[in-house]
Amino acid sequence: MTLWLTALLVWGAAGARVGRVLVKPATTARVAIVVAVASVALATTVAVPEIALAIDNPLPRGVHAGLLSDGIAVAAWQLFAVATSVVVAAAWPVVSRVNLRRIATYIYGGGGCAAAGDSRTRRPRRRVGA
């Protein structure tokens, strides 16, 4: 029950953050904050055991022991780290808005490559000759 309440509180905070961004003009930093908050909300939702089980069992046989829900949780935390890096770049006083967009594109691209590389290493290995 505690995990459900934590996920509910995080989703409430995420909704409040999205609402504040929708009222004001979107900047690179505000969008990065929304992405960070939404990724934490996704990670806390997938951490609820019942939801993780529902994600892992869309078919009658399901998938390999938590592979899908664990992958989603890891990807969500990686997205949080990437979005936080964009917020850090936005807080640097030397960076202009044009350069910030370029830097944010590179940071998000690097995070996407890291997430894609991580998903290849998480596949279960087959046993040969067992």
PDB file of N, CA, C and O in Angstrom, residues 10-71:
ATOM      1  N   VAL A  10       3.681  11.046  -6.256  1.00  0.00           N
ATOM      2  CA  VAL A  10       4.604  11.463  -7.321  1.00  0.00           C
ATOM      3  C   VAL A  10       3.824  11.888  -8.564  1.00  0.00           C
ATOM      4  O   VAL A  10       4.161  12.872  -9.211  1.00  0.00           O
ATOM      5  N   TRP A  11       2.759  11.156  -8.903  1.00  0.00           N
ATOM      6  CA  TRP A  11       1.950  11.549 -10.055  1.00  0.00           C
ATOM      7  C   TRP A  11       1.248  12.884  -9.807  1.00  0.00           C
ATOM      8  O   TRP A  11       1.082  13.689 -10.729  1.00  0.00           O
ATOM      9  N   GLY A  12       0.846  13.147  -8.566  1.00  0.00           N
ATOM     10  CA  GLY A  12       0.256  14.452  -8.243  1.00  0.00           C
ATOM     11  C   GLY A  12       1.265  15.576  -8.431  1.00  0.00           C
ATOM     12  O   GLY A  12       0.941  16.638  -8.982  1.00  0.00           O
ATOM     13  N   ALA A  13       2.489  15.343  -7.990  1.00  0.00           N
ATOM     14  CA  ALA A  13       3.539  16.347  -8.180  1.00  0.00           C
ATOM     15  C   ALA A  13       3.866  16.535  -9.663  1.00  0.00           C
ATOM     16  O   ALA A  13       4.100  17.651 -10.122  1.00  0.00           O
ATOM     17  N   ALA A  14       3.867  15.430 -10.409  1.00  0.00           N
ATOM     18  CA  ALA A  14       4.140  15.524 -11.848  1.00  0.00           C
ATOM     19  C   ALA A  14       3.048  16.320 -12.547  1.00  0.00           C
ATOM     20  O   ALA A  14       3.326  17.158 -13.412  1.00  0.00           O
ATOM     21  N   GLY A  15       1.801  16.085 -12.174  1.00  0.00           N
ATOM     22  CA  GLY A  15       0.696  16.835 -12.777  1.00  0.00           C
ATOM     23  C   GLY A  15       0.767  18.315 -12.452  1.00  0.00           C
ATOM     24  O   GLY A  15       0.495  19.167 -13.306  1.00  0.00           O
ATOM     25  N   ALA A  16       1.157  18.636 -11.234  1.00  0.00           N
ATOM     26  CA  ALA A  16       1.300  20.043 -10.863  1.00  0.00           C
ATOM     27  C   ALA A  16       2.413  20.710 -11.663  1.00  0.00           C
ATOM     28  O   ALA A  16       2.283  21.854 -12.117  1.00  0.00           O
ATOM     29  N   ARG A  17       3.511  19.984 -11.877  1.00  0.00           N
ATOM     30  CA  ARG A  17       4.629  20.547 -12.640  1.00  0.00           C
ATOM     31  C   ARG A  17       4.232  20.764 -14.096  1.00  0.00           C
ATOM     32  O   ARG A  17       4.549  21.799 -14.686  1.00  0.00           O
ATOM     33  N   VAL A  18       3.539  19.807 -14.678  1.00  0.00           N
ATOM     34  CA  VAL A  18       3.088  19.946 -16.063  1.00  0.00           C
ATOM     35  C   VAL A  18       2.118  21.116 -16.179  1.00  0.00           C
ATOM     36  O   VAL A  18       2.176  21.901 -17.132  1.00  0.00           O
ATOM     37  N   GLY A  19       1.239  21.261 -15.204  1.00  0.00           N
ATOM     38  CA  GLY A  19       0.300  22.385 -15.217  1.00  0.00           C
ATOM     39  C   GLY A  19       0.998  23.731 -15.168  1.00  0.00           C
ATOM     40  O   GLY A  19       0.600  24.678 -15.857  1.00  0.00           O
ATOM     41  N   ARG A  20       2.054  23.828 -14.385  1.00  0.00           N
ATOM     42  CA  ARG A  20       2.795  25.097 -14.309  1.00  0.00           C
ATOM     43  C   ARG A  20       3.496  25.404 -15.620  1.00  0.00           C
ATOM     44  O   ARG A  20       3.603  26.563 -16.019  1.00  0.00           O
ATOM     45  N   VAL A  21       3.985  24.384 -16.306  1.00  0.00           N
ATOM     46  CA  VAL A  21       4.667  24.615 -17.582  1.00  0.00           C
ATOM     47  C   VAL A  21       3.665  25.000 -18.664  1.00  0.00           C
ATOM     48  O   VAL A  21       3.956  25.813 -19.536  1.00  0.00           O
ATOM     49  N   LEU A  22       2.463  24.429 -18.620  1.00  0.00           N
ATOM     50  CA  LEU A  22       1.463  24.759 -19.631  1.00  0.00           C
ATOM     51  C   LEU A  22       0.986  26.206 -19.518  1.00  0.00           C
ATOM     52  O   LEU A  22       0.581  26.810 -20.505  1.00  0.00           O
ATOM     53  N   VAL A  23       1.035  26.779 -18.309  1.00  0.00           N
ATOM     54  CA  VAL A  23       0.601  28.153 -18.111  1.00  0.00           C
ATOM     55  C   VAL A  23       1.645  29.130 -18.633  1.00  0.00           C
ATOM     56  O   VAL A  23       1.313  30.149 -19.235  1.00  0.00           O
ATOM     57  N   LYS A  24       2.913  28.813 -18.438  1.00  0.00           N
ATOM     58  CA  LYS A  24       3.996  29.706 -18.856  1.00  0.00           C
ATOM     59  C   LYS A  24       4.564  29.247 -20.197  1.00  0.00           C
ATOM     60  O   LYS A  24       4.380  28.100 -20.595  1.00  0.00           O
ATOM     61  N   PRO A  25       5.268  30.135 -20.895  1.00  0.00           N
ATOM     62  CA  PRO A  25       5.909  29.700 -22.153  1.00  0.00           C
ATOM     63  C   PRO A  25       6.954  28.608 -21.889  1.00  0.00           C
ATOM     64  O   PRO A  25       7.712  28.677 -20.928  1.00  0.00           O
ATOM     65  N   ALA A  26       6.965  27.615 -22.753  1.00  0.00           N
ATOM     66  CA  ALA A  26       7.890  26.490 -22.568  1.00  0.00           C
ATOM     67  C   ALA A  26       9.303  26.896 -22.949  1.00  0.00           C
ATOM     68  O   ALA A  26       9.542  27.419 -24.027  1.00  0.00           O
ATOM     69  N   THR A  27      10.235  26.649 -22.058  1.00  0.00           N
ATOM     70  CA  THR A  27      11.645  26.833 -22.343  1.00  0.00           C
ATOM     71  C   THR A  27      12.305  25.461 -22.262  1.00  0.00           C
ATOM     72  O   THR A  27      11.690  24.486 -21.834  1.00  0.00           O
ATOM     73  N   THR A  28      13.543  25.402 -22.666  1.00  0.00           N
ATOM     74  CA  THR A  28      14.267  24.133 -22.634  1.00  0.00           C
ATOM     75  C   THR A  28      14.383  23.599 -21.212  1.00  0.00           C
ATOM     76  O   THR A  28      14.208  22.396 -20.972  1.00  0.00           O
ATOM     77  N   ALA A  29      14.636  24.478 -20.266  1.00  0.00           N
ATOM     78  CA  ALA A  29      14.779  24.042 -18.875  1.00  0.00           C
ATOM     79  C   ALA A  29      13.449  23.548 -18.311  1.00  0.00           C
ATOM     80  O   ALA A  29      13.402  22.523 -17.621  1.00  0.00           O
ATOM     81  N   ARG A  30      12.353  24.249 -18.599  1.00  0.00           N
ATOM     82  CA  ARG A  30      11.048  23.816 -18.090  1.00  0.00           C
ATOM     83  C   ARG A  30      10.637  22.477 -18.676  1.00  0.00           C
ATOM     84  O   ARG A  30      10.087  21.621 -17.977  1.00  0.00           O
ATOM     85  N   VAL A  31      10.879  22.291 -19.951  1.00  0.00           N
ATOM     86  CA  VAL A  31      10.554  21.013 -20.580  1.00  0.00           C
ATOM     87  C   VAL A  31      11.400  19.896 -19.968  1.00  0.00           C
ATOM     88  O   VAL A  31      10.906  18.788 -19.715  1.00  0.00           O
ATOM     89  N   ALA A  32      12.675  20.175 -19.695  1.00  0.00           N
ATOM     90  CA  ALA A  32      13.544  19.174 -19.075  1.00  0.00           C
ATOM     91  C   ALA A  32      13.057  18.817 -17.677  1.00  0.00           C
ATOM     92  O   ALA A  32      13.108  17.648 -17.274  1.00  0.00           O
ATOM     93  N   ILE A  33      12.561  19.791 -16.938  1.00  0.00           N
ATOM     94  CA  ILE A  33      12.033  19.516 -15.609  1.00  0.00           C
ATOM     95  C   ILE A  33      10.790  18.639 -15.704  1.00  0.00           C
ATOM     96  O   ILE A  33      10.615  17.696 -14.932  1.00  0.00           O
ATOM     97  N   VAL A  34       9.922  18.914 -16.681  1.00  0.00           N
ATOM     98  CA  VAL A  34       8.726  18.084 -16.872  1.00  0.00           C
ATOM     99  C   VAL A  34       9.125  16.654 -17.246  1.00  0.00           C
ATOM    100  O   VAL A  34       8.554  15.681 -16.747  1.00  0.00           O
ATOM    101  N   VAL A  35      10.106  16.518 -18.117  1.00  0.00           N
ATOM    102  CA  VAL A  35      10.566  15.178 -18.508  1.00  0.00           C
ATOM    103  C   VAL A  35      11.143  14.445 -17.300  1.00  0.00           C
ATOM    104  O   VAL A  35      10.868  13.254 -17.088  1.00  0.00           O
ATOM    105  N   ALA A  36      11.902  15.142 -16.469  1.00  0.00           N
ATOM    106  CA  ALA A  36      12.488  14.515 -15.278  1.00  0.00           C
ATOM    107  C   ALA A  36      11.405  14.065 -14.305  1.00  0.00           C
ATOM    108  O   ALA A  36      11.434  12.943 -13.793  1.00  0.00           O
ATOM    109  N   VAL A  37      10.421  14.920 -14.068  1.00  0.00           N
ATOM    110  CA  VAL A  37       9.357  14.579 -13.124  1.00  0.00           C
ATOM    111  C   VAL A  37       8.506  13.430 -13.663  1.00  0.00           C
ATOM    112  O   VAL A  37       8.138  12.513 -12.928  1.00  0.00           O
ATOM    113  N   ALA A  38       8.200  13.455 -14.953  1.00  0.00           N
ATOM    114  CA  ALA A  38       7.394  12.383 -15.539  1.00  0.00           C
ATOM    115  C   ALA A  38       8.144  11.049 -15.521  1.00  0.00           C
ATOM    116  O   ALA A  38       7.531   9.991 -15.307  1.00  0.00           O
ATOM    117  N   SER A  39       9.454  11.077 -15.721  1.00  0.00           N
ATOM    118  CA  SER A  39      10.208   9.827 -15.697  1.00  0.00           C
ATOM    119  C   SER A  39      10.275   9.242 -14.290  1.00  0.00           C
ATOM    120  O   SER A  39      10.208   8.026 -14.111  1.00  0.00           O
ATOM    121  N   VAL A  40      10.370  10.094 -13.271  1.00  0.00           N
ATOM    122  CA  VAL A  40      10.340   9.595 -11.891  1.00  0.00           C
ATOM    123  C   VAL A  40       8.955   9.020 -11.585  1.00  0.00           C
ATOM    124  O   VAL A  40       8.834   7.974 -10.930  1.00  0.00           O
ATOM    125  N   ALA A  41       7.908   9.666 -12.082  1.00  0.00           N
ATOM    126  CA  ALA A  41       6.559   9.142 -11.873  1.00  0.00           C
ATOM    127  C   ALA A  41       6.399   7.776 -12.536  1.00  0.00           C
ATOM    128  O   ALA A  41       5.804   6.859 -11.955  1.00  0.00           O
ATOM    129  N   LEU A  42       6.935   7.623 -13.725  1.00  0.00           N
ATOM    130  CA  LEU A  42       6.876   6.329 -14.404  1.00  0.00           C
ATOM    131  C   LEU A  42       7.659   5.270 -13.630  1.00  0.00           C
ATOM    132  O   LEU A  42       7.190   4.148 -13.457  1.00  0.00           O
ATOM    133  N   ALA A  43       8.836   5.634 -13.151  1.00  0.00           N
ATOM    134  CA  ALA A  43       9.662   4.671 -12.404  1.00  0.00           C
ATOM    135  C   ALA A  43       8.985   4.238 -11.106  1.00  0.00           C
ATOM    136  O   ALA A  43       9.028   3.055 -10.748  1.00  0.00           O
ATOM    137  N   THR A  44       8.338   5.176 -10.402  1.00  0.00           N
ATOM    138  CA  THR A  44       7.657   4.789  -9.166  1.00  0.00           C
ATOM    139  C   THR A  44       6.414   3.952  -9.451  1.00  0.00           C
ATOM    140  O   THR A  44       6.068   3.066  -8.670  1.00  0.00           O
ATOM    141  N   THR A  45       5.766   4.202 -10.574  1.00  0.00           N
ATOM    142  CA  THR A  45       4.599   3.401 -10.924  1.00  0.00           C
ATOM    143  C   THR A  45       5.002   1.975 -11.257  1.00  0.00           C
ATOM    144  O   THR A  45       4.351   1.017 -10.827  1.00  0.00           O
ATOM    145  N   VAL A  46       6.088   1.811 -12.000  1.00  0.00           N
ATOM    146  CA  VAL A  46       6.545   0.476 -12.372  1.00  0.00           C
ATOM    147  C   VAL A  46       7.092  -0.267 -11.148  1.00  0.00           C
ATOM    148  O   VAL A  46       7.116  -1.496 -11.126  1.00  0.00           O
ATOM    149  N   ALA A  47       7.483   0.457 -10.112  1.00  0.00           N
ATOM    150  CA  ALA A  47       8.002  -0.181  -8.898  1.00  0.00           C
ATOM    151  C   ALA A  47       6.902  -0.854  -8.077  1.00  0.00           C
ATOM    152  O   ALA A  47       7.204  -1.686  -7.224  1.00  0.00           O
ATOM    153  N   VAL A  48       5.646  -0.511  -8.320  1.00  0.00           N
ATOM    154  CA  VAL A  48       4.540  -1.167  -7.613  1.00  0.00           C
ATOM    155  C   VAL A  48       4.452  -2.606  -8.130  1.00  0.00           C
ATOM    156  O   VAL A  48       4.336  -2.830  -9.330  1.00  0.00           O
ATOM    157  N   PRO A  49       4.550  -3.598  -7.251  1.00  0.00           N
ATOM    158  CA  PRO A  49       4.621  -4.993  -7.704  1.00  0.00           C
ATOM    159  C   PRO A  49       3.452  -5.428  -8.586  1.00  0.00           C
ATOM    160  O   PRO A  49       3.651  -6.158  -9.552  1.00  0.00           O
ATOM    161  N   GLU A  50       2.246  -5.004  -8.264  1.00  0.00           N
ATOM    162  CA  GLU A  50       1.094  -5.414  -9.064  1.00  0.00           C
ATOM    163  C   GLU A  50       1.161  -4.850 -10.472  1.00  0.00           C
ATOM    164  O   GLU A  50       0.801  -5.507 -11.448  1.00  0.00           O
ATOM    165  N   ILE A  51       1.623  -3.618 -10.591  1.00  0.00           N
ATOM    166  CA  ILE A  51       1.748  -2.997 -11.909  1.00  0.00           C
ATOM    167  C   ILE A  51       2.883  -3.640 -12.687  1.00  0.00           C
ATOM    168  O   ILE A  51       2.762  -3.893 -13.889  1.00  0.00           O
ATOM    169  N   ALA A  52       3.992  -3.921 -12.024  1.00  0.00           N
ATOM    170  CA  ALA A  52       5.108  -4.601 -12.698  1.00  0.00           C
ATOM    171  C   ALA A  52       4.681  -5.973 -13.208  1.00  0.00           C
ATOM    172  O   ALA A  52       5.040  -6.376 -14.323  1.00  0.00           O
ATOM    173  N   LEU A  53       3.899  -6.679 -12.412  1.00  0.00           N
ATOM    174  CA  LEU A  53       3.407  -7.989 -12.837  1.00  0.00           C
ATOM    175  C   LEU A  53       2.477  -7.868 -14.042  1.00  0.00           C
ATOM    176  O   LEU A  53       2.547  -8.669 -14.969  1.00  0.00           O
ATOM    177  N   ALA A  54       1.627  -6.838 -14.033  1.00  0.00           N
ATOM    178  CA  ALA A  54       0.733  -6.629 -15.173  1.00  0.00           C
ATOM    179  C   ALA A  54       1.509  -6.265 -16.429  1.00  0.00           C
ATOM    180  O   ALA A  54       1.132  -6.667 -17.538  1.00  0.00           O
ATOM    181  N   ILE A  55       2.590  -5.528 -16.286  1.00  0.00           N
ATOM    182  CA  ILE A  55       3.413  -5.171 -17.443  1.00  0.00           C
ATOM    183  C   ILE A  55       4.141  -6.404 -17.981  1.00  0.00           C
ATOM    184  O   ILE A  55       4.253  -6.583 -19.192  1.00  0.00           O
ATOM    185  N   ASP A  56       4.617  -7.252 -17.093  1.00  0.00           N
ATOM    186  CA  ASP A  56       5.386  -8.424 -17.514  1.00  0.00           C
ATOM    187  C   ASP A  56       4.532  -9.546 -18.069  1.00  0.00           C
ATOM    188  O   ASP A  56       5.046 -10.469 -18.685  1.00  0.00           O
ATOM    189  N   ASN A  57       3.234  -9.505 -17.855  1.00  0.00           N
ATOM    190  CA  ASN A  57       2.370 -10.593 -18.296  1.00  0.00           C
ATOM    191  C   ASN A  57       1.285 -10.142 -19.271  1.00  0.00           C
ATOM    192  O   ASN A  57       0.106 -10.398 -19.037  1.00  0.00           O
ATOM    193  N   PRO A  58       1.634  -9.485 -20.374  1.00  0.00           N
ATOM    194  CA  PRO A  58       0.600  -9.112 -21.334  1.00  0.00           C
ATOM    195  C   PRO A  58       0.100 -10.313 -22.143  1.00  0.00           C
ATOM    196  O   PRO A  58      -1.001 -10.299 -22.659  1.00  0.00           O
ATOM    197  N   LEU A  59       0.896 -11.348 -22.218  1.00  0.00           N
ATOM    198  CA  LEU A  59       0.538 -12.570 -22.926  1.00  0.00           C
ATOM    199  C   LEU A  59       0.373 -13.694 -21.908  1.00  0.00           C
ATOM    200  O   LEU A  59       0.850 -13.576 -20.775  1.00  0.00           O
ATOM    201  N   PRO A  60      -0.259 -14.804 -22.286  1.00  0.00           N
ATOM    202  CA  PRO A  60      -0.464 -15.892 -21.317  1.00  0.00           C
ATOM    203  C   PRO A  60       0.826 -16.405 -20.681  1.00  0.00           C
ATOM    204  O   PRO A  60       0.863 -16.689 -19.497  1.00  0.00           O
ATOM    205  N   ARG A  61       1.896 -16.520 -21.434  1.00  0.00           N
ATOM    206  CA  ARG A  61       3.165 -17.013 -20.872  1.00  0.00           C
ATOM    207  C   ARG A  61       4.006 -15.909 -20.251  1.00  0.00           C
ATOM    208  O   ARG A  61       4.964 -16.171 -19.552  1.00  0.00           O
ATOM    209  N   GLY A  62       3.703 -14.659 -20.551  1.00  0.00           N
ATOM    210  CA  GLY A  62       4.458 -13.537 -20.014  1.00  0.00           C
ATOM    211  C   GLY A  62       5.837 -13.419 -20.651  1.00  0.00           C
ATOM    212  O   GLY A  62       6.125 -14.022 -21.670  1.00  0.00           O
ATOM    213  N   VAL A  63       6.680 -12.618 -20.040  1.00  0.00           N
ATOM    214  CA  VAL A  63       8.060 -12.459 -20.484  1.00  0.00           C
ATOM    215  C   VAL A  63       8.985 -12.949 -19.381  1.00  0.00           C
ATOM    216  O   VAL A  63       8.557 -13.237 -18.260  1.00  0.00           O
ATOM    217  N   HIS A  64      10.262 -12.997 -19.682  1.00  0.00           N
ATOM    218  CA  HIS A  64      11.263 -13.526 -18.745  1.00  0.00           C
ATOM    219  C   HIS A  64      11.302 -12.693 -17.459  1.00  0.00           C
ATOM    220  O   HIS A  64      11.588 -11.505 -17.487  1.00  0.00           O
ATOM    221  N   ALA A  65      10.983 -13.286 -16.363  1.00  0.00           N
ATOM    222  CA  ALA A  65      11.025 -12.791 -14.987  1.00  0.00           C
ATOM    223  C   ALA A  65      11.346 -11.316 -14.805  1.00  0.00           C
ATOM    224  O   ALA A  65      12.433 -10.942 -14.425  1.00  0.00           O
ATOM    225  N   GLY A  66      10.410 -10.456 -15.035  1.00  0.00           N
ATOM    226  CA  GLY A  66      10.575  -9.036 -14.774  1.00  0.00           C
ATOM    227  C   GLY A  66      11.413  -8.286 -15.777  1.00  0.00           C
ATOM    228  O   GLY A  66      11.835  -7.172 -15.509  1.00  0.00           O
ATOM    229  N   LEU A  67      11.657  -8.854 -16.931  1.00  0.00           N
ATOM    230  CA  LEU A  67      12.544  -8.210 -17.892  1.00  0.00           C
ATOM    231  C   LEU A  67      11.958  -6.894 -18.404  1.00  0.00           C
ATOM    232  O   LEU A  67      12.657  -5.883 -18.460  1.00  0.00           O
ATOM    233  N   LEU A  68      10.682  -6.877 -18.729  1.00  0.00           N
ATOM    234  CA  LEU A  68      10.075  -5.678 -19.296  1.00  0.00           C
ATOM    235  C   LEU A  68       9.919  -4.576 -18.248  1.00  0.00           C
ATOM    236  O   LEU A  68      10.297  -3.430 -18.478  1.00  0.00           O
ATOM    237  N   SER A  69       9.395  -4.912 -17.079  1.00  0.00           N
ATOM    238  CA  SER A  69       9.201  -3.889 -16.054  1.00  0.00           C
ATOM    239  C   SER A  69      10.534  -3.357 -15.532  1.00  0.00           C
ATOM    240  O   SER A  69      10.675  -2.150 -15.284  1.00  0.00           O
ATOM    241  N   ASP A  70      11.520  -4.219 -15.373  1.00  0.00           N
ATOM    242  CA  ASP A  70      12.847  -3.751 -14.949  1.00  0.00           C
ATOM    243  C   ASP A  70      13.475  -2.855 -16.002  1.00  0.00           C
ATOM    244  O   ASP A  70      14.115  -1.851 -15.679  1.00  0.00           O
ATOM    245  N   GLY A  71      13.315  -3.214 -17.263  1.00  0.00           N
ATOM    246  CA  GLY A  71      13.853  -2.388 -18.344  1.00  0.00           C
ATOM    247  C   GLY A  71      13.200  -1.020 -18.396  1.00  0.00           C
ATOM    248  O   GLY A  71      13.865  -0.002 -18.620  1.00  0.00           O
TER     249      GLY A  71
END
